[in-house]
Short mmCIF file of C-alpha atoms and ligand atoms in Angstrom, two decimals:
data_model
loop_
_atom_site.label_atom_id
_atom_site.label_comp_id
_atom_site.label_asym_id
_atom_site.label_seq_id
_atom_site.Cartn_x
_atom_site.Cartn_y
_atom_site.Cartn_z
CA MET A 1 -14.16 -17.49 -7.36
CA ILE A 2 -12.60 -14.19 -6.33
CA LEU A 3 -9.21 -15.09 -4.88
CA VAL A 4 -7.48 -12.60 -2.58
CA PHE A 5 -3.81 -12.80 -1.67
CA ALA A 6 -4.04 -12.06 2.07
CA GLU A 7 -0.49 -10.97 2.82
CA GLN A 8 0.75 -11.68 6.33
CA ARG A 9 4.06 -11.53 8.15
CA ASP A 10 4.70 -13.81 11.11
CA GLY A 11 0.99 -14.39 11.64
CA VAL A 12 -0.03 -10.73 11.41
CA LEU A 13 -2.30 -9.79 8.54
CA LYS A 14 -1.29 -6.65 6.64
CA LYS A 15 -3.79 -3.79 6.71
CA ALA A 16 -3.63 -3.73 2.91
CA ALA A 17 -4.63 -7.40 2.93
CA LYS A 18 -7.67 -6.63 5.09
CA GLU A 19 -8.65 -3.93 2.59
CA ALA A 20 -8.23 -6.38 -0.29
CA VAL A 21 -10.38 -9.06 1.39
CA SER A 22 -13.01 -6.40 2.23
CA GLU A 23 -13.06 -5.35 -1.43
CA GLY A 24 -13.28 -9.00 -2.49
CA LYS A 25 -16.35 -9.35 -0.28
CA ARG A 26 -17.98 -6.27 -1.82
CA LEU A 27 -17.24 -7.61 -5.32
CA SER A 28 -18.63 -11.02 -4.48
CA SER A 29 -22.19 -9.73 -4.19
CA LYS A 30 -21.87 -7.85 -7.49
CA LEU A 31 -20.34 -10.82 -9.36
CA ASN A 32 -22.22 -13.48 -7.45
CA MET A 33 -19.01 -15.39 -6.73
CA PRO A 34 -17.50 -16.71 -3.49
CA VAL A 35 -14.38 -15.12 -2.02
CA GLY A 36 -11.30 -17.17 -1.19
CA ALA A 37 -8.46 -15.75 0.89
CA VAL A 38 -5.04 -17.31 0.47
CA LEU A 39 -2.47 -17.13 3.27
CA MET A 40 1.10 -18.30 2.86
CA GLY A 41 4.53 -18.06 4.41
CA LYS A 42 5.73 -18.51 7.98
CA GLY A 43 2.89 -17.91 10.45
CA ALA A 44 0.14 -18.25 7.83
CA ASP A 45 -2.03 -20.46 10.06
CA GLN A 46 -1.89 -17.87 12.85
CA ALA A 47 -3.49 -15.28 10.55
CA VAL A 48 -6.61 -17.38 9.87
CA ASP A 49 -8.71 -15.91 12.72
CA GLU A 50 -7.87 -12.38 11.62
CA VAL A 51 -8.75 -12.96 7.98
CA LYS A 52 -12.11 -14.53 8.95
CA LYS A 53 -13.21 -11.12 10.27
CA PHE A 54 -13.37 -9.80 6.71
CA GLY A 55 -15.84 -12.35 5.42
CA PRO A 56 -14.13 -14.84 3.09
CA ASP A 57 -16.14 -17.93 2.09
CA LYS A 58 -13.01 -20.08 2.08
CA VAL A 59 -9.48 -19.71 3.43
CA PHE A 60 -6.49 -21.48 1.90
CA VAL A 61 -3.46 -21.89 4.12
CA VAL A 62 -0.46 -22.84 2.01
CA GLU A 63 1.99 -24.58 4.28
CA GLY A 64 5.37 -26.17 3.85
CA GLU A 65 9.06 -25.63 4.37
CA PRO A 66 9.74 -24.29 0.83
CA LEU A 67 7.66 -21.22 1.68
CA ASP A 68 9.00 -20.60 5.19
CA ARG A 69 11.25 -17.97 3.68
CA TYR A 70 9.97 -15.39 1.25
CA SER A 71 10.40 -16.26 -2.39
CA ALA A 72 8.66 -14.26 -5.12
CA ASP A 73 8.56 -17.16 -7.57
CA GLY A 74 7.71 -19.72 -4.87
CA PHE A 75 4.83 -17.61 -3.53
CA ALA A 76 3.67 -16.97 -7.10
CA GLU A 77 3.67 -20.67 -7.93
CA ALA A 78 1.70 -21.46 -4.77
CA ALA A 79 -0.85 -18.69 -5.44
CA ALA A 80 -1.17 -19.69 -9.11
CA ASN A 81 -1.73 -23.34 -8.11
CA VAL A 82 -4.62 -22.36 -5.82
CA ALA A 83 -6.04 -20.05 -8.50
CA LYS A 84 -5.95 -22.84 -11.12
CA GLU A 85 -7.40 -25.48 -8.80
CA GLN A 86 -10.24 -23.20 -7.75
CA GLY A 87 -10.85 -21.84 -11.26
CA ALA A 88 -10.44 -18.28 -9.97
CA ASN A 89 -11.95 -15.67 -12.27
CA VAL A 90 -10.75 -12.61 -10.36
CA ILE A 91 -7.54 -12.33 -8.35
CA LEU A 92 -6.87 -9.41 -5.99
CA PHE A 93 -3.48 -8.53 -4.54
CA PRO A 94 -2.62 -5.62 -2.27
CA ALA A 95 -0.20 -3.25 -4.04
CA THR A 96 2.35 -3.71 -1.27
CA THR A 97 6.03 -4.37 -1.90
CA MET A 98 5.33 -8.11 -1.72
CA GLY A 99 2.12 -7.81 -3.73
CA VAL A 100 3.77 -6.05 -6.64
CA ASP A 101 6.62 -8.59 -6.56
CA VAL A 102 4.37 -11.64 -6.67
CA ALA A 103 1.28 -10.52 -8.65
CA PRO A 104 2.85 -10.18 -12.15
CA ARG A 105 4.39 -13.64 -11.83
CA VAL A 106 0.98 -15.10 -10.95
CA ALA A 107 -0.58 -13.21 -13.88
CA ALA A 108 1.93 -14.80 -16.26
CA LYS A 109 1.34 -18.28 -14.83
CA VAL A 110 -2.47 -18.14 -15.07
CA GLU A 111 -2.54 -15.98 -18.24
CA ALA A 112 -4.47 -13.19 -16.57
CA GLY A 113 -4.67 -9.54 -17.54
CA LEU A 114 -3.24 -7.43 -14.69
CA VAL A 115 -3.95 -3.82 -13.79
CA SER A 116 -1.63 -2.54 -11.10
CA ASP A 117 -2.06 0.05 -8.35
CA ILE A 118 -5.77 0.60 -8.89
CA THR A 119 -7.82 3.11 -6.92
CA GLY A 120 -11.32 2.06 -8.01
CA LEU A 121 -13.12 -1.15 -8.87
CA ASP A 122 -16.53 -1.68 -10.41
CA VAL A 123 -18.44 -4.29 -12.33
CA ALA A 124 -19.97 -4.03 -15.82
CA ASP A 125 -21.38 -6.87 -17.91
CA GLY A 126 -20.17 -9.47 -15.43
CA LYS A 127 -16.54 -8.34 -15.55
CA ILE A 128 -14.53 -5.97 -13.41
CA VAL A 129 -13.62 -2.47 -14.48
CA ALA A 130 -10.61 -0.90 -12.78
CA THR A 131 -9.59 2.73 -12.48
CA LYS A 132 -6.02 3.84 -11.88
CA PRO A 133 -4.10 7.11 -11.92
CA VAL A 134 -1.82 7.53 -14.95
CA TYR A 135 0.70 10.15 -16.15
CA SER A 136 1.91 10.77 -12.60
CA GLY A 137 -1.64 11.22 -11.37
CA LYS A 138 -2.63 13.80 -14.00
CA ALA A 139 -5.31 11.56 -15.46
CA VAL A 140 -7.33 8.52 -14.48
CA ALA A 141 -7.57 5.51 -16.80
CA THR A 142 -10.58 3.20 -16.81
CA VAL A 143 -9.47 -0.30 -17.78
CA LYS A 144 -11.56 -3.26 -18.96
CA PHE A 145 -10.23 -6.77 -19.38
CA LYS A 146 -10.00 -8.88 -22.51
CA SER A 147 -8.62 -11.87 -20.61
CA ASP A 148 -10.86 -14.43 -18.90
CA ILE A 149 -8.93 -14.18 -15.64
CA GLN A 150 -8.80 -10.65 -14.28
CA MET A 151 -6.17 -9.49 -11.83
CA VAL A 152 -5.56 -6.21 -10.02
CA THR A 153 -3.30 -4.86 -7.30
CA LEU A 154 -5.10 -2.47 -4.94
CA ARG A 155 -3.45 0.74 -3.73
CA SER A 156 -3.23 0.81 0.08
CA ASN A 157 -5.53 3.04 2.13
CA VAL A 158 -7.97 3.60 -0.74
CA PHE A 159 -10.45 0.73 -0.39
CA PRO A 160 -12.42 0.80 2.87
CA LEU A 161 -11.71 -1.85 5.42
CA GLU A 162 -14.96 -3.52 6.47
CA GLU A 163 -15.39 -6.19 9.11
CA ASN A 164 -17.90 -8.82 8.05
CA PRO A 165 -17.15 -11.94 10.11
CA SER A 166 -17.66 -15.32 8.47
CA ASP A 167 -17.12 -18.94 9.38
CA PRO A 168 -15.31 -20.17 6.28
CA GLU A 169 -13.96 -23.60 5.49
CA VAL A 170 -10.20 -23.59 6.07
CA ALA A 171 -8.28 -25.73 3.56
CA LYS A 172 -4.66 -26.67 4.10
CA VAL A 173 -2.60 -26.69 0.92
CA ASP A 174 0.66 -28.61 0.88
CA ALA A 175 3.54 -26.55 -0.53
CA SER A 176 6.18 -29.24 -0.21
CA GLY A 177 6.26 -29.78 -4.00
CA ILE A 178 7.22 -26.18 -4.68
CA ALA A 179 10.88 -25.61 -5.50
CA PRO A 180 11.58 -21.87 -5.41
CA LYS A 181 14.34 -20.68 -7.75
CA GLY A 182 15.26 -17.90 -5.36
CA ILE A 183 14.64 -17.36 -1.66
CA ALA A 184 15.27 -14.44 0.68
CA VAL A 185 18.14 -15.65 2.86
CA ALA A 186 18.05 -12.66 5.22
CA THR A 187 15.81 -9.69 5.80
CA GLU A 188 17.25 -6.49 7.16
CA LEU A 189 14.64 -4.16 8.56
CA LYS A 190 15.42 -0.45 8.38
CA GLU A 191 15.39 1.44 11.63
CA GLY A 192 12.86 4.18 12.08
CA GLY A 193 9.15 4.43 11.98
CA LYS A 194 6.95 2.15 14.00
CA VAL A 195 4.25 2.78 11.42
CA GLU A 196 4.83 1.53 7.91
CA LEU A 197 4.88 4.41 5.44
CA ALA A 198 2.72 2.82 2.74
CA GLU A 199 0.02 1.84 5.25
CA ALA A 200 0.05 4.90 7.53
CA ALA A 201 -3.14 6.89 7.99
CA VAL A 202 -1.05 10.03 8.54
CA VAL A 203 2.19 10.88 6.73
CA VAL A 204 4.34 13.88 7.57
CA SER A 205 6.91 14.49 4.84
CA GLY A 206 9.90 16.78 4.62
CA GLY A 207 11.58 18.21 1.55
CA ARG A 208 14.52 20.40 0.69
CA GLY A 209 12.94 23.11 2.83
CA MET A 210 13.94 21.08 5.89
CA LYS A 211 17.47 22.41 5.25
CA GLY A 212 19.32 19.43 6.74
CA PRO A 213 19.08 16.06 8.50
CA GLU A 214 19.34 17.72 11.92
CA ASN A 215 15.83 19.14 11.43
CA PHE A 216 14.04 15.89 10.62
CA PRO A 217 13.29 15.20 14.33
CA LEU A 218 10.84 18.12 14.03
CA ILE A 219 8.62 16.18 11.66
CA GLU A 220 9.31 12.87 13.36
CA GLU A 221 7.84 14.29 16.57
CA LEU A 222 4.78 15.56 14.72
CA ALA A 223 4.35 12.21 12.95
CA ASN A 224 4.66 10.31 16.24
CA LEU A 225 2.06 12.50 17.93
CA LEU A 226 -0.35 11.79 15.08
CA GLY A 227 0.45 8.07 15.02
CA GLY A 228 1.84 8.48 11.54
CA ALA A 229 4.95 7.83 9.47
CA VAL A 230 7.66 10.09 8.10
CA GLY A 231 8.01 10.60 4.35
CA ALA A 232 10.38 12.67 2.25
CA SER A 233 10.87 14.18 -1.17
CA ARG A 234 13.57 12.90 -3.45
CA ALA A 235 15.55 16.11 -2.94
CA ALA A 236 15.82 15.33 0.79
CA VAL A 237 16.71 11.70 0.08
CA ASP A 238 19.29 12.57 -2.60
CA ALA A 239 20.89 15.03 -0.18
CA GLY A 240 21.40 12.09 2.19
CA TRP A 241 19.21 13.60 4.92
CA ILE A 242 16.94 10.57 5.22
CA ASP A 243 16.92 6.99 3.94
CA HIS A 244 15.44 6.20 0.53
CA SER A 245 12.85 3.93 2.17
CA HIS A 246 11.05 7.17 3.16
CA GLN A 247 10.89 8.61 -0.35
CA VAL A 248 7.41 9.36 -1.65
CA GLY A 249 6.81 9.73 -5.35
CA GLN A 250 7.27 8.30 -8.78
CA THR A 251 10.58 6.67 -7.89
CA GLY A 252 9.67 6.14 -4.25
CA LYS A 253 6.59 4.83 -2.45
CA VAL A 254 3.01 5.54 -3.35
CA VAL A 255 1.05 6.55 -0.26
CA SER A 256 -2.60 7.33 0.13
CA PRO A 257 -3.11 8.31 3.78
CA THR A 258 -6.09 10.12 5.24
CA VAL A 259 -3.82 13.08 6.00
CA TYR A 260 -0.58 13.98 4.20
CA ILE A 261 1.40 16.91 5.61
CA ALA A 262 4.03 18.26 3.18
CA CYS A 263 6.66 20.40 4.88
CA GLY A 264 9.01 22.39 2.66
CA ILE A 265 8.09 20.41 -0.44
CA SER A 266 7.48 22.33 -3.69
CA GLY A 267 5.07 19.80 -5.21
CA ALA A 268 6.88 18.55 -8.31
CA ILE A 269 4.79 16.26 -10.50
CA GLN A 270 7.01 13.29 -9.57
CA HIS A 271 6.26 13.90 -5.87
CA ILE A 272 2.51 14.36 -6.45
CA ALA A 273 2.52 10.99 -8.27
CA GLY A 274 3.21 9.35 -4.92
CA MET A 275 0.76 11.21 -2.67
CA GLY A 276 -1.85 12.89 -4.86
CA SER A 277 -4.57 10.41 -3.90
CA SER A 278 -4.27 11.26 -0.18
CA LYS A 279 -7.63 12.23 1.30
CA TYR A 280 -6.51 15.53 2.86
CA ILE A 281 -3.27 17.24 1.90
CA ILE A 282 -1.88 19.92 4.18
CA ALA A 283 1.00 21.93 2.68
CA ILE A 284 3.38 24.11 4.66
CA ASN A 285 5.55 26.20 2.37
CA LYS A 286 6.93 29.73 2.54
CA ASP A 287 6.37 30.29 -1.18
CA GLU A 288 2.71 31.03 -1.83
CA ASP A 289 3.19 30.08 -5.50
CA ALA A 290 4.55 26.60 -4.73
CA PRO A 291 2.67 24.03 -6.91
CA ILE A 292 1.94 21.89 -3.84
CA PHE A 293 -0.82 24.40 -2.99
CA ASN A 294 -2.64 23.37 -6.20
CA VAL A 295 -3.35 19.94 -4.72
CA ALA A 296 -3.60 20.97 -1.05
CA SER A 297 -6.86 20.81 0.89
CA LEU A 298 -5.30 23.21 3.38
CA GLY A 299 -2.33 25.45 2.63
CA ILE A 300 -0.21 27.24 5.20
CA VAL A 301 2.06 29.92 3.72
CA GLY A 302 4.79 30.25 6.28
CA ASP A 303 8.13 29.15 7.64
CA LEU A 304 7.94 25.47 8.55
CA PHE A 305 10.39 26.05 11.39
CA LYS A 306 7.68 28.16 13.05
CA VAL A 307 4.56 26.36 11.85
CA VAL A 308 5.59 22.75 12.63
CA PRO A 309 6.69 23.41 16.27
CA ALA A 310 3.50 25.47 16.85
CA LEU A 311 1.37 22.62 15.48
CA THR A 312 3.26 20.10 17.62
CA GLU A 313 2.74 22.20 20.75
CA GLU A 314 -1.01 22.50 20.10
CA LEU A 315 -1.29 18.75 19.55
CA LYS A 316 0.55 18.07 22.80
CA LYS A 317 -2.01 20.21 24.64
CA LEU A 318 -4.76 17.95 23.27
CA GLY A 319 -2.99 15.08 25.04
C1 FAD B 401 12.55 10.70 -13.26
C2 FAD B 401 12.34 11.49 -12.00
C3 FAD B 401 11.81 10.85 -10.90
C4 FAD B 401 11.60 11.56 -9.72
N1 FAD B 401 11.03 10.93 -8.64
C5 FAD B 401 10.74 11.66 -7.55
C6 FAD B 401 10.09 11.05 -6.43
O1 FAD B 401 9.82 9.84 -6.40
N2 FAD B 401 9.80 11.82 -5.37
C7 FAD B 401 10.10 13.16 -5.31
O2 FAD B 401 9.80 13.80 -4.30
N3 FAD B 401 10.72 13.75 -6.35
C8 FAD B 401 11.07 13.03 -7.44
N4 FAD B 401 11.74 13.63 -8.45
C9 FAD B 401 12.29 14.98 -8.22
C10 FAD B 401 11.30 16.10 -8.38
O3 FAD B 401 11.28 16.50 -9.73
C11 FAD B 401 11.73 17.31 -7.51
O4 FAD B 401 13.05 17.69 -7.86
C12 FAD B 401 11.68 17.04 -6.03
O5 FAD B 401 10.44 16.48 -5.67
C13 FAD B 401 11.88 18.35 -5.28
O6 FAD B 401 11.90 18.11 -3.90
P1 FAD B 401 11.49 19.26 -2.90
O7 FAD B 401 10.11 19.70 -3.16
O8 FAD B 401 11.84 18.81 -1.54
O9 FAD B 401 12.55 20.41 -3.25
P2 FAD B 401 12.34 21.81 -3.92
O10 FAD B 401 11.63 21.70 -5.22
O11 FAD B 401 13.66 22.50 -3.89
O12 FAD B 401 11.33 22.55 -2.95
C14 FAD B 401 11.66 22.97 -1.65
C15 FAD B 401 10.48 23.78 -1.15
O13 FAD B 401 10.72 24.14 0.20
C16 FAD B 401 10.18 25.42 0.41
N5 FAD B 401 10.86 25.97 1.60
C17 FAD B 401 12.18 26.31 1.74
N6 FAD B 401 12.41 26.72 3.01
C18 FAD B 401 11.22 26.65 3.66
C19 FAD B 401 10.82 26.95 4.99
N7 FAD B 401 11.69 27.40 5.92
N8 FAD B 401 9.53 26.82 5.34
C20 FAD B 401 8.62 26.38 4.40
N9 FAD B 401 8.95 26.07 3.14
C21 FAD B 401 10.24 26.20 2.77
C22 FAD B 401 10.50 26.18 -0.87
O14 FAD B 401 9.62 27.29 -1.02
C23 FAD B 401 10.27 25.09 -1.91
O15 FAD B 401 8.96 25.12 -2.41
C24 FAD B 401 11.96 12.94 -9.65
C25 FAD B 401 12.50 13.57 -10.76
C26 FAD B 401 12.70 12.85 -11.93
C27 FAD B 401 13.27 13.56 -13.12
#
């Protein structure tokens, strides 16, 4: 079986989870294996209808008070139990914050090889072959597995989301025997974007060229108009202009939107590591030699304080 961790919060399936189940479905025809989607945590049963749209052959709903609050080791134990019971050969996780927290623990429990943050998946000789960017995106590694159980975490916004409705069997799994060592006692959500940075289709990011926190509303307005999220370089974050949760790059979030707009960002390798796999990169920088132009699909050499408001005005005209 191909088992997919279908991450949900309060009954709402994560976009990255839909992508992972879609990829599981595509793999299932190549490997000739059924796809199981596992839902857990508060609201898991409410996400069943949504997950069915992406074609799983079976849905596992892990229920029980021990998992009502998030617990990395509790979720990992529950996922590993399902994987063992079902004899899962391949396990897919979205490379979300939760996914990267839980997946390595599952890998240890089921003795699986794990390749994280992959951007490509294929099949050769009955096993999966994963590709992932390495050396801050300067090269791509192709990884084969020696282990029997093969696990990957999938980078968000890379694998196409494909509706493929099915009528799977829904199995309830009792989690009452799980005794998490640690649980999240409170969750504090940061203010800001309505759209989650790692899942956004459009990201508008600001760097040191933004000059100060008072100018960030400029890119927030542009991001809102495009239905996107606001990102930032580490220089802007370190200067205290914007919260670290917006940082894109090697020590921040990895994003892979359809459109990434870099405003006043030079394009250091550590920044590219977090956005280099975006489909279209638009760079606005007043220095025509800025390295960001080496990865840009469209480069605008100019003052962002002129270019961004002009772009915003044009977009407003489009309604
Ligand atoms: C271990 C390590 C990890 C790191 N992790 C990260 C990370 O996760 N993310 C990250 O971003 N960085 C990271 N960095 C830092 C990285 O090396 C760079 O220092 C940082 O990305 C620079 O940010 P910046 O491009 O905003 O600033 P700068 O490099 O100072 O670039 C500012 C740019 O703004 C342009 N500009 C100025 N004014 C204007 C204007 N009016 N209009 C248009 N353009 C203008 C300038 O021409 C310049 O190109 C890391 C570094 C290390 C050593």
